[in-house]
PDB file of C-alpha atoms and ligand atoms in Angstrom:
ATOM      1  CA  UNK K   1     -21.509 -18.556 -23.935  1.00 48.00           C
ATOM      2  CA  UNK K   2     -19.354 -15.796 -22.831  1.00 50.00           C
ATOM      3  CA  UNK K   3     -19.092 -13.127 -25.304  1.00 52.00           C
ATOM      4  CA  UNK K   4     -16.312 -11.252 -23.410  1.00 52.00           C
ATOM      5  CA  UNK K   5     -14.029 -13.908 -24.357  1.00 55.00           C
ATOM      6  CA  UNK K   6     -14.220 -12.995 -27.801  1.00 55.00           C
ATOM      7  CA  UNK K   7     -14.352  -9.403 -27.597  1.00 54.00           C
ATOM      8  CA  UNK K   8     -11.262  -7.771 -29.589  1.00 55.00           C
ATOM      9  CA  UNK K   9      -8.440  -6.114 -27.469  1.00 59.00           C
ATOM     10  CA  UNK K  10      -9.232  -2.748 -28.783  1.00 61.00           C
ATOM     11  CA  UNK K  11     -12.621  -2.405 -28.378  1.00 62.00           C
ATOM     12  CA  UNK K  12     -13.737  -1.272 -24.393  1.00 66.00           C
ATOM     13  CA  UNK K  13     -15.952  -3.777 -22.586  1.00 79.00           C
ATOM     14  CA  UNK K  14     -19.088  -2.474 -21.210  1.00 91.00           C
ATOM     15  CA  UNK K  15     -19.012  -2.546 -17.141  1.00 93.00           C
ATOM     16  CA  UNK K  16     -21.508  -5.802 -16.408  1.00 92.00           C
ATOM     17  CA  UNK K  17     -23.906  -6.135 -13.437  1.00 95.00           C
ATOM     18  CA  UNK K  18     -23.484  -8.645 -11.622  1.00 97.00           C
ATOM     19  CA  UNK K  19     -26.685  -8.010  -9.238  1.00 97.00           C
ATOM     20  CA  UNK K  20     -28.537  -4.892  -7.395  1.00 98.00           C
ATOM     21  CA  UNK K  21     -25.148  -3.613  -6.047  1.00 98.00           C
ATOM     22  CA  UNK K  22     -22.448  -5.833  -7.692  1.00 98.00           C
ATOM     23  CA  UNK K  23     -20.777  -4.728 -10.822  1.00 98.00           C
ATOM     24  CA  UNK K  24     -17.497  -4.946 -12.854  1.00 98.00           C
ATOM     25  CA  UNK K  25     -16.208  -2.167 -13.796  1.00 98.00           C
ATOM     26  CA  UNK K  26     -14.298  -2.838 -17.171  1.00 97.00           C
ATOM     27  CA  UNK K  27     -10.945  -1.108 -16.839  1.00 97.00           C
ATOM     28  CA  UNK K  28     -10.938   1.463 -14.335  1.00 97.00           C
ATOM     29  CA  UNK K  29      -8.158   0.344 -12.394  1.00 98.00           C
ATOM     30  CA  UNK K  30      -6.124   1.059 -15.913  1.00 98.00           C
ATOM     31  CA  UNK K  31      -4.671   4.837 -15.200  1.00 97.00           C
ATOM     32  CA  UNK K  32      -3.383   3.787 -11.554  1.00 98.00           C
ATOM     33  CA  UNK K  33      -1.685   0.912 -12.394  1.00 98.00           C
ATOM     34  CA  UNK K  34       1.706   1.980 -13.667  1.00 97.00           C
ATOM     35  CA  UNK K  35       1.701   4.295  -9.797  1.00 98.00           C
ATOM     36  CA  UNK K  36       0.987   1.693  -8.001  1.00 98.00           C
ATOM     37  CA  UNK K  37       3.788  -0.802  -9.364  1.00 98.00           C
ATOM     38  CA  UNK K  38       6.497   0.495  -6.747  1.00 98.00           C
ATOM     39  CA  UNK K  39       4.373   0.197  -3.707  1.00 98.00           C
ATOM     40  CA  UNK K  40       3.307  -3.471  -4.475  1.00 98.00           C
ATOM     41  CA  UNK K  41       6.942  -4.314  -5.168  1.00 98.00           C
ATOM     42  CA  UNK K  42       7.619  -2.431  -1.853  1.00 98.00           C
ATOM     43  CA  UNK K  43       5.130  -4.432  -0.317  1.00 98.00           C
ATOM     44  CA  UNK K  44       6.737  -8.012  -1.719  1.00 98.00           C
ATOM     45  CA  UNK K  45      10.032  -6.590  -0.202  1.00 98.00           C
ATOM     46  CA  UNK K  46       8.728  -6.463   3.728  1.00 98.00           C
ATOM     47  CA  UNK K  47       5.810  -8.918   3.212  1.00 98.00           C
ATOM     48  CA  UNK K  48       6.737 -11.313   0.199  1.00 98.00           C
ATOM     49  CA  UNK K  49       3.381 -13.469  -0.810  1.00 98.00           C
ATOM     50  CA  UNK K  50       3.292 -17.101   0.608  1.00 98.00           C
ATOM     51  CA  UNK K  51       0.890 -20.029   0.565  1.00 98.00           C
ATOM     52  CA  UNK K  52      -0.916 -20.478   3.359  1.00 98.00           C
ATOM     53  CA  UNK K  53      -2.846 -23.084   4.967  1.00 98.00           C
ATOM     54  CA  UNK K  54      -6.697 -23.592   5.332  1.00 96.00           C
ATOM     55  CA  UNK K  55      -7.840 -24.947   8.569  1.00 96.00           C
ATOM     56  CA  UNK K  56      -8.850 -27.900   6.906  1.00 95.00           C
ATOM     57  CA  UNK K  57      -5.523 -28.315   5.989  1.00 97.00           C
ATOM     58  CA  UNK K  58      -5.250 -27.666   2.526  1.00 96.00           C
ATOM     59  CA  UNK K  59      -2.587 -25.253   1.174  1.00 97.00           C
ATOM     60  CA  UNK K  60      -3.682 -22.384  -1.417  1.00 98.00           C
ATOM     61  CA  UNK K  61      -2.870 -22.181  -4.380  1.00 98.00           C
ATOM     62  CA  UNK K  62      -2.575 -19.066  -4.292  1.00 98.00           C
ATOM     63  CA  UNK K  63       0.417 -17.180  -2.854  1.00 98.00           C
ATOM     64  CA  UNK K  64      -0.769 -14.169  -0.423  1.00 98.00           C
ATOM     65  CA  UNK K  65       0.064 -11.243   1.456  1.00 98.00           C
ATOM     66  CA  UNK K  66      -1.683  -8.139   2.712  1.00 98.00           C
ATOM     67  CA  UNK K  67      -0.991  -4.150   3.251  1.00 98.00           C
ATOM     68  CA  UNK K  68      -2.956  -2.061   5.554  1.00 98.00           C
ATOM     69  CA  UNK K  69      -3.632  -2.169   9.512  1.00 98.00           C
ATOM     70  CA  UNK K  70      -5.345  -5.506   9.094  1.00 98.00           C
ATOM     71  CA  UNK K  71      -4.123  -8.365   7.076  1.00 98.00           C
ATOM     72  CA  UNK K  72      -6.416 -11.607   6.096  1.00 98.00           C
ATOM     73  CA  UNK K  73      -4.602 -14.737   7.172  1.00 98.00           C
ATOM     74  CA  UNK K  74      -5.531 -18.851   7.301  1.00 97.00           C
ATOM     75  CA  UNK K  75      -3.966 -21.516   9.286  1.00 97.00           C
ATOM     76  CA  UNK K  76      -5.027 -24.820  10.974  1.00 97.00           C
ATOM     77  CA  UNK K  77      -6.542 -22.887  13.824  1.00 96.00           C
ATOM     78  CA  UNK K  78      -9.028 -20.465  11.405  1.00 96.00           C
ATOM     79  CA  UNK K  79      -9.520 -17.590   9.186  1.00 97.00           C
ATOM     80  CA  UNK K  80      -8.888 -14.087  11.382  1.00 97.00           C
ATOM     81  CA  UNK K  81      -7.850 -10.765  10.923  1.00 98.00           C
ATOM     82  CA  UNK K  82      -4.248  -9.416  12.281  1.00 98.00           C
ATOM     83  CA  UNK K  83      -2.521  -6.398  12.834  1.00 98.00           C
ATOM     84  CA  UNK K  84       0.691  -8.336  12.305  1.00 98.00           C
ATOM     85  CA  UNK K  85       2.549 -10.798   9.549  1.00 98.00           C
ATOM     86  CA  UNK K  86       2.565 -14.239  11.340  1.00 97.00           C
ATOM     87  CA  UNK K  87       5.946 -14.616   8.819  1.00 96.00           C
ATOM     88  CA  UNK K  88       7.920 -11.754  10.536  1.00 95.00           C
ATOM     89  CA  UNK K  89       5.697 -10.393  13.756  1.00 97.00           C
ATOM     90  CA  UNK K  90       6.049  -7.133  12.321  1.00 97.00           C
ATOM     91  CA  UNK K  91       3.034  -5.082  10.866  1.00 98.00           C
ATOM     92  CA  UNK K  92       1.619  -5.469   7.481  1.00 98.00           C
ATOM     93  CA  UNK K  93       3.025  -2.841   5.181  1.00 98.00           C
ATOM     94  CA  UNK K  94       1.064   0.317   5.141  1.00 98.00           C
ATOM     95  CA  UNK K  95      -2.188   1.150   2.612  1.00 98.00           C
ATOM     96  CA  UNK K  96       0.038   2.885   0.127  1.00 98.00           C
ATOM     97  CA  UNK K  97      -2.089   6.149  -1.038  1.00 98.00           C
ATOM     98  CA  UNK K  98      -1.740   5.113  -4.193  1.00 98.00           C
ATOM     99  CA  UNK K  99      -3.675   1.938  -3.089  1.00 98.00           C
ATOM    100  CA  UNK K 100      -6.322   4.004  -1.420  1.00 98.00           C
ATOM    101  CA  UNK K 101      -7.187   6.448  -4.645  1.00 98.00           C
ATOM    102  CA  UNK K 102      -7.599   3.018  -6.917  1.00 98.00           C
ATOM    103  CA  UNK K 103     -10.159   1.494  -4.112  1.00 98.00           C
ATOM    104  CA  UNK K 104     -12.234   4.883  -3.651  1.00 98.00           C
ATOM    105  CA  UNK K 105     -12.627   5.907  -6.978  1.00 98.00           C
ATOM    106  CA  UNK K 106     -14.137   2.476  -7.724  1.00 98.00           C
ATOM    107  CA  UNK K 107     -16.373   2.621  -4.434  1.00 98.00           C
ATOM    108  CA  UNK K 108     -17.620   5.963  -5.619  1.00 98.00           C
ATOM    109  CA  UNK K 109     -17.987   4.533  -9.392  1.00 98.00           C
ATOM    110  CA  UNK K 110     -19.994   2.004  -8.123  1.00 98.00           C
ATOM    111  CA  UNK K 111     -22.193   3.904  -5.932  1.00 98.00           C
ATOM    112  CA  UNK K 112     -20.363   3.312  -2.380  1.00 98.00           C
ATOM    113  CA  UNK K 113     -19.539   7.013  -1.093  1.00 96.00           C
ATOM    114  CA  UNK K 114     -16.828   7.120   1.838  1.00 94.00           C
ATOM    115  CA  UNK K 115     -15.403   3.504   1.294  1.00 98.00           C
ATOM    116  CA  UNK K 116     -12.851   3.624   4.379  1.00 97.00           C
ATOM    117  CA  UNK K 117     -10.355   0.192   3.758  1.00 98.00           C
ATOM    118  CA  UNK K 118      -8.477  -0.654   6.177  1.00 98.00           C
ATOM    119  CA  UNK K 119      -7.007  -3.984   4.493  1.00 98.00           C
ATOM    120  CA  UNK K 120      -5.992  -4.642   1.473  1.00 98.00           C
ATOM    121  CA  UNK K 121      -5.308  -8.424   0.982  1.00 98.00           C
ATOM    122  CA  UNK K 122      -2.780  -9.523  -2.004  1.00 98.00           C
ATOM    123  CA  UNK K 123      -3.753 -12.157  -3.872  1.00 98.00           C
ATOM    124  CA  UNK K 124      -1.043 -13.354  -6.144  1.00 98.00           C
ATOM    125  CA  UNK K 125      -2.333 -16.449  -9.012  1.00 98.00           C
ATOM    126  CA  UNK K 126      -0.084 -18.176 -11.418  1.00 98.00           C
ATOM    127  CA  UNK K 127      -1.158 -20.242 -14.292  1.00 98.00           C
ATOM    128  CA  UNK K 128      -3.430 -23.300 -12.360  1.00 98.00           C
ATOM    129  CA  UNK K 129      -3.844 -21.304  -9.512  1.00 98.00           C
ATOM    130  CA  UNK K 130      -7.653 -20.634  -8.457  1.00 98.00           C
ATOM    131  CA  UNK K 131      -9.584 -19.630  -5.049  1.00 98.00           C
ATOM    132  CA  UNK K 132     -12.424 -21.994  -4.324  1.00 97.00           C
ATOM    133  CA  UNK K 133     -16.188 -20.814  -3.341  1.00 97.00           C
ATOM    134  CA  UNK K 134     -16.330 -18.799  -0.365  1.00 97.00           C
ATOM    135  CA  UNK K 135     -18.069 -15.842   1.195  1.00 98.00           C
ATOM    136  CA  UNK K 136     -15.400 -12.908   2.140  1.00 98.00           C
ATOM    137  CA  UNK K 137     -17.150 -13.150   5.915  1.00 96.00           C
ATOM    138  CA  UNK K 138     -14.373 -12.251   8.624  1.00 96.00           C
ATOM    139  CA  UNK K 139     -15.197  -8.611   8.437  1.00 96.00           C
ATOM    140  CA  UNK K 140     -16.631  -7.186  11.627  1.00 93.00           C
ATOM    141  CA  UNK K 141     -19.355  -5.183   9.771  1.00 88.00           C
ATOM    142  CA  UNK K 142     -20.948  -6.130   5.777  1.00 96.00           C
ATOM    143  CA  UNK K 143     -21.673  -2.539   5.390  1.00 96.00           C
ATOM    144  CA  UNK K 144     -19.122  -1.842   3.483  1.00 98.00           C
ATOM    145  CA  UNK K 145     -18.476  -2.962   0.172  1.00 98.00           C
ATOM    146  CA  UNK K 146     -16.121  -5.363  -0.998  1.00 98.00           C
ATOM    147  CA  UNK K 147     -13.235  -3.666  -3.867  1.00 98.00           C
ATOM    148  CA  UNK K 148     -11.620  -6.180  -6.000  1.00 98.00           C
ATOM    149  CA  UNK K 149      -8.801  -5.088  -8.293  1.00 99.00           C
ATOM    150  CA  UNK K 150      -7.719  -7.333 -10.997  1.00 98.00           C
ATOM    151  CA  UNK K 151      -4.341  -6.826 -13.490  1.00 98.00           C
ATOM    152  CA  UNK K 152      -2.020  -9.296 -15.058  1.00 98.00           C
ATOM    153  CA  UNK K 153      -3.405 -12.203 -16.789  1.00 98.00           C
ATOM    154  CA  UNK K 154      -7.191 -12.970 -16.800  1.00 98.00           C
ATOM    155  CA  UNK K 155      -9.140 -14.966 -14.821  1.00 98.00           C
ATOM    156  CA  UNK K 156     -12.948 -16.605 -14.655  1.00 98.00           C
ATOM    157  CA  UNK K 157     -14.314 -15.498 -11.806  1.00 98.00           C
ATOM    158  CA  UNK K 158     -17.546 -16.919 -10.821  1.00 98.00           C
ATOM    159  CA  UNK K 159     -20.123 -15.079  -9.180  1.00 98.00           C
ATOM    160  CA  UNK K 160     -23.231 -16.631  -7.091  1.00 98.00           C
ATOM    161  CA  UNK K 161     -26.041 -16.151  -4.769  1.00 98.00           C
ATOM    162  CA  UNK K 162     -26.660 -15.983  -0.828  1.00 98.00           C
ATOM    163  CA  UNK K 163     -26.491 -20.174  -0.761  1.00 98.00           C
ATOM    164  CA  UNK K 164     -23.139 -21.983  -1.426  1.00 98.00           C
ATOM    165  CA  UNK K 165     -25.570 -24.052  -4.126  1.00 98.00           C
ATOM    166  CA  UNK K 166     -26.584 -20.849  -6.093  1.00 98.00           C
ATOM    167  CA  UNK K 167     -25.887 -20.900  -9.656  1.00 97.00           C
ATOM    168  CA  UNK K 168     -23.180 -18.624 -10.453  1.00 97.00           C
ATOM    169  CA  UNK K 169     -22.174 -16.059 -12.817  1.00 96.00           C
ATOM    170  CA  UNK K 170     -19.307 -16.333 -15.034  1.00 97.00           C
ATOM    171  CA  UNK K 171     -17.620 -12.954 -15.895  1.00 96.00           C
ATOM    172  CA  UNK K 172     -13.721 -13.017 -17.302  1.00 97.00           C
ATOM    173  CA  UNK K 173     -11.588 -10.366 -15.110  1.00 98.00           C
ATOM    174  CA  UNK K 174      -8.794  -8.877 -17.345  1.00 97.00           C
ATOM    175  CA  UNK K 175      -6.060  -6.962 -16.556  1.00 98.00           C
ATOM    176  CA  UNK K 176      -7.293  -3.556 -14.950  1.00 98.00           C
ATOM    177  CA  UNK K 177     -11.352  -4.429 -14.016  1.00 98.00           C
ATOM    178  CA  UNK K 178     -12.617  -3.765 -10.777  1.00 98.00           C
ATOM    179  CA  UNK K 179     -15.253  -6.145  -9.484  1.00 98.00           C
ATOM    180  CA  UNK K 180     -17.398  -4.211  -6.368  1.00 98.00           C
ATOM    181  CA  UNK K 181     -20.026  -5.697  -5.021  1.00 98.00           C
ATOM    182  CA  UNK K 182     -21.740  -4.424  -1.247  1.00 98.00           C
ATOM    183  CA  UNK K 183     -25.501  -3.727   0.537  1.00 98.00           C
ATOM    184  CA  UNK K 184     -27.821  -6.986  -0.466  1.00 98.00           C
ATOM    185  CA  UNK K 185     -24.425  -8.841  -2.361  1.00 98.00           C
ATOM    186  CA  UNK K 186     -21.951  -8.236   0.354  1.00 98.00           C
ATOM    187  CA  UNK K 187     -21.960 -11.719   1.051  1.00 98.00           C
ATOM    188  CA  UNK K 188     -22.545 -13.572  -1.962  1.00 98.00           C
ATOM    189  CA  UNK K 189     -20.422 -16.650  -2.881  1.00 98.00           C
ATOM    190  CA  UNK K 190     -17.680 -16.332  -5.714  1.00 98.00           C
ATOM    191  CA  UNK K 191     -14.707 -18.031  -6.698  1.00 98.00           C
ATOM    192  CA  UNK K 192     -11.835 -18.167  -9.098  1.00 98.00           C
ATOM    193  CA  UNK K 193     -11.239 -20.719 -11.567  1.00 98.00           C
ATOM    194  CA  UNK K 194      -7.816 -22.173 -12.366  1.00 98.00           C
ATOM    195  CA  UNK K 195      -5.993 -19.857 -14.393  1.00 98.00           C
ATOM    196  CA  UNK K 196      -5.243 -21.084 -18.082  1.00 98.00           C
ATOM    197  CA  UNK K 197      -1.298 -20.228 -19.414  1.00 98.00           C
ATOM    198  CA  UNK K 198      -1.086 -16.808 -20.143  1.00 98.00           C
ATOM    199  CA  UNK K 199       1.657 -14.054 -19.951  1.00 98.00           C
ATOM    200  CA  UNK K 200       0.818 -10.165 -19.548  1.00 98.00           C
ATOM    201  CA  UNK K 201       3.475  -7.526 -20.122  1.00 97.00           C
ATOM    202  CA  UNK K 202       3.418  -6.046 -17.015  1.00 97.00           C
ATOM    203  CA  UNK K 203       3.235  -8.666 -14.723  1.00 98.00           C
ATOM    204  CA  UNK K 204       4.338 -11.927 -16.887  1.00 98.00           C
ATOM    205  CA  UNK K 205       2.762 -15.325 -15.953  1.00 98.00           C
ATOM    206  CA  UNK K 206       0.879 -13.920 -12.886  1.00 98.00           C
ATOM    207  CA  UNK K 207      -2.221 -12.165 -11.773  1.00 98.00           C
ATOM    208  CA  UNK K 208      -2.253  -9.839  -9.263  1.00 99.00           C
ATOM    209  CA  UNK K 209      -5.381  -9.405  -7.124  1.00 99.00           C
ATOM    210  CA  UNK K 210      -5.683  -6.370  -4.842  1.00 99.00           C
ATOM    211  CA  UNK K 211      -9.237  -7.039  -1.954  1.00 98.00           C
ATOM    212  CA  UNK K 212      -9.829  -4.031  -0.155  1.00 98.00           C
ATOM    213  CA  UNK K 213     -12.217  -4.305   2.556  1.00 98.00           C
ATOM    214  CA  UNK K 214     -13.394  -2.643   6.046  1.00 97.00           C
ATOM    215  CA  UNK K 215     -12.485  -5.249   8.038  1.00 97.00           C
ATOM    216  CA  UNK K 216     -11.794  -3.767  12.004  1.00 94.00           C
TER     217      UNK K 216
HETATM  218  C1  LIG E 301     -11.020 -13.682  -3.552  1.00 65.02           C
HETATM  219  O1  LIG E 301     -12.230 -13.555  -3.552  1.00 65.02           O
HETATM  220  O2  LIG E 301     -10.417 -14.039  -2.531  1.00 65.02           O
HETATM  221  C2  LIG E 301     -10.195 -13.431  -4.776  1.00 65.02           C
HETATM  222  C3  LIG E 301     -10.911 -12.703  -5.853  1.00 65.02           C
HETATM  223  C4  LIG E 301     -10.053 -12.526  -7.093  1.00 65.02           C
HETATM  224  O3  LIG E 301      -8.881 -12.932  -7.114  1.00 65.02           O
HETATM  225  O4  LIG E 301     -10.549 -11.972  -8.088  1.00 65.02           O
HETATM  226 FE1  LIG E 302     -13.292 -13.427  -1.668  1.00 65.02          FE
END
């Protein structure tokens, strides 16, 4: 049973381990969000999320973008890393600062000193939309840590092991949590189940997930 579903509003969450170097940090992305609001809607403007297709064909469910000198993209020729929006040819939006303070401030919380990012991929869920199990594994080096923002309305995410069969964790990601995880659980499976109906006051239907990663 998950006790966090239950857990009152008003009462903080404790931060929850997820292994050796993996945690979620309840909250901390809480005092940047209302700063951050105008560069994501910048970011919308010049690179407005889409669904994209997996090389197996299958199109996400969830809508994406990215800001930073690398953006995360899928189509029927592979997962890869670009400097530009396929949508446009232009450059991803730039890593607003407001971005960067969020992602190293949660490094440093969770023990990852002189977290550099250089992509931030935008991960944009409406009710029914999930991300199935995957390792984040297109990243030229694992030793940096992976920085997961979450805000808008929650969402299950599951956490497992080294093999795609591991049993996973189940942790619920409200809006504001930071999930890090790096070192021995850089490349650990997770996943995101379908999002159940739910509107936040911020960001209505929606949930609004912010990757930042050392990708180049
Ligand atoms: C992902 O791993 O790609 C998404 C994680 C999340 O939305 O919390
Ligand atoms: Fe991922």
């Amino acid at each position: 049973m998950n006790l966090d579903l239950f857990a009152p509003d008003d009462i903080p969450l404790l931060d929850v381990p997820l292994g050796p170097r993996a945690v979620v940090l309840r909250g901390l992305a809480l005092p940047y969000v209302e700063a951050l609001l105008p560069d994501l809607d910048r970011i919308f403007t010049a690179a407005p999320p889409r669904h994209m297709v997996t090389p197996g064909g299958f199109r996400m469910s969830v809508a994406l973008t990215n800001c930073g000198a690398l953006g995360w993209t899928t189509d029927r020729r592979g997962y890869r890393y670009s400097d530009t929006d396929p949508q446009t040819g232009q450059c991803w939006p730039a890593l607003p600062d407001t971005f960067l303070s969020l992602a190293r401030s949660a490094a440093d919380a969770a023990g990852f000193s002189d977290f550099q990012p250089d992509a931030c991929l935008i991960n944009r869920y409406v009710p029914g939309a999930g991300v199935s199990l995957h390792q984040d594994k297109n990243e030229r080096n694992f030793d940096a840590p992976i920085v997961s923002v979450s805000m808008g309305i929650p969402a299950v995410f599951l956490f497992g092991g080294l093999q795609r069969s591991d049993r996973a964790q189940r942790v619920l990601l409200q809006h504001g949590d930071v999930a890090v995880w790096g070192g021995p659980d850089r490349l650990r499976y997770h996943a995101v189940s379908p999002l159940k109906d739910a509107t936040h006051p911020l960001f209505g239907a929606a949930r609004i997930n912010l990757t930042f990663r050392q990708a180049g």
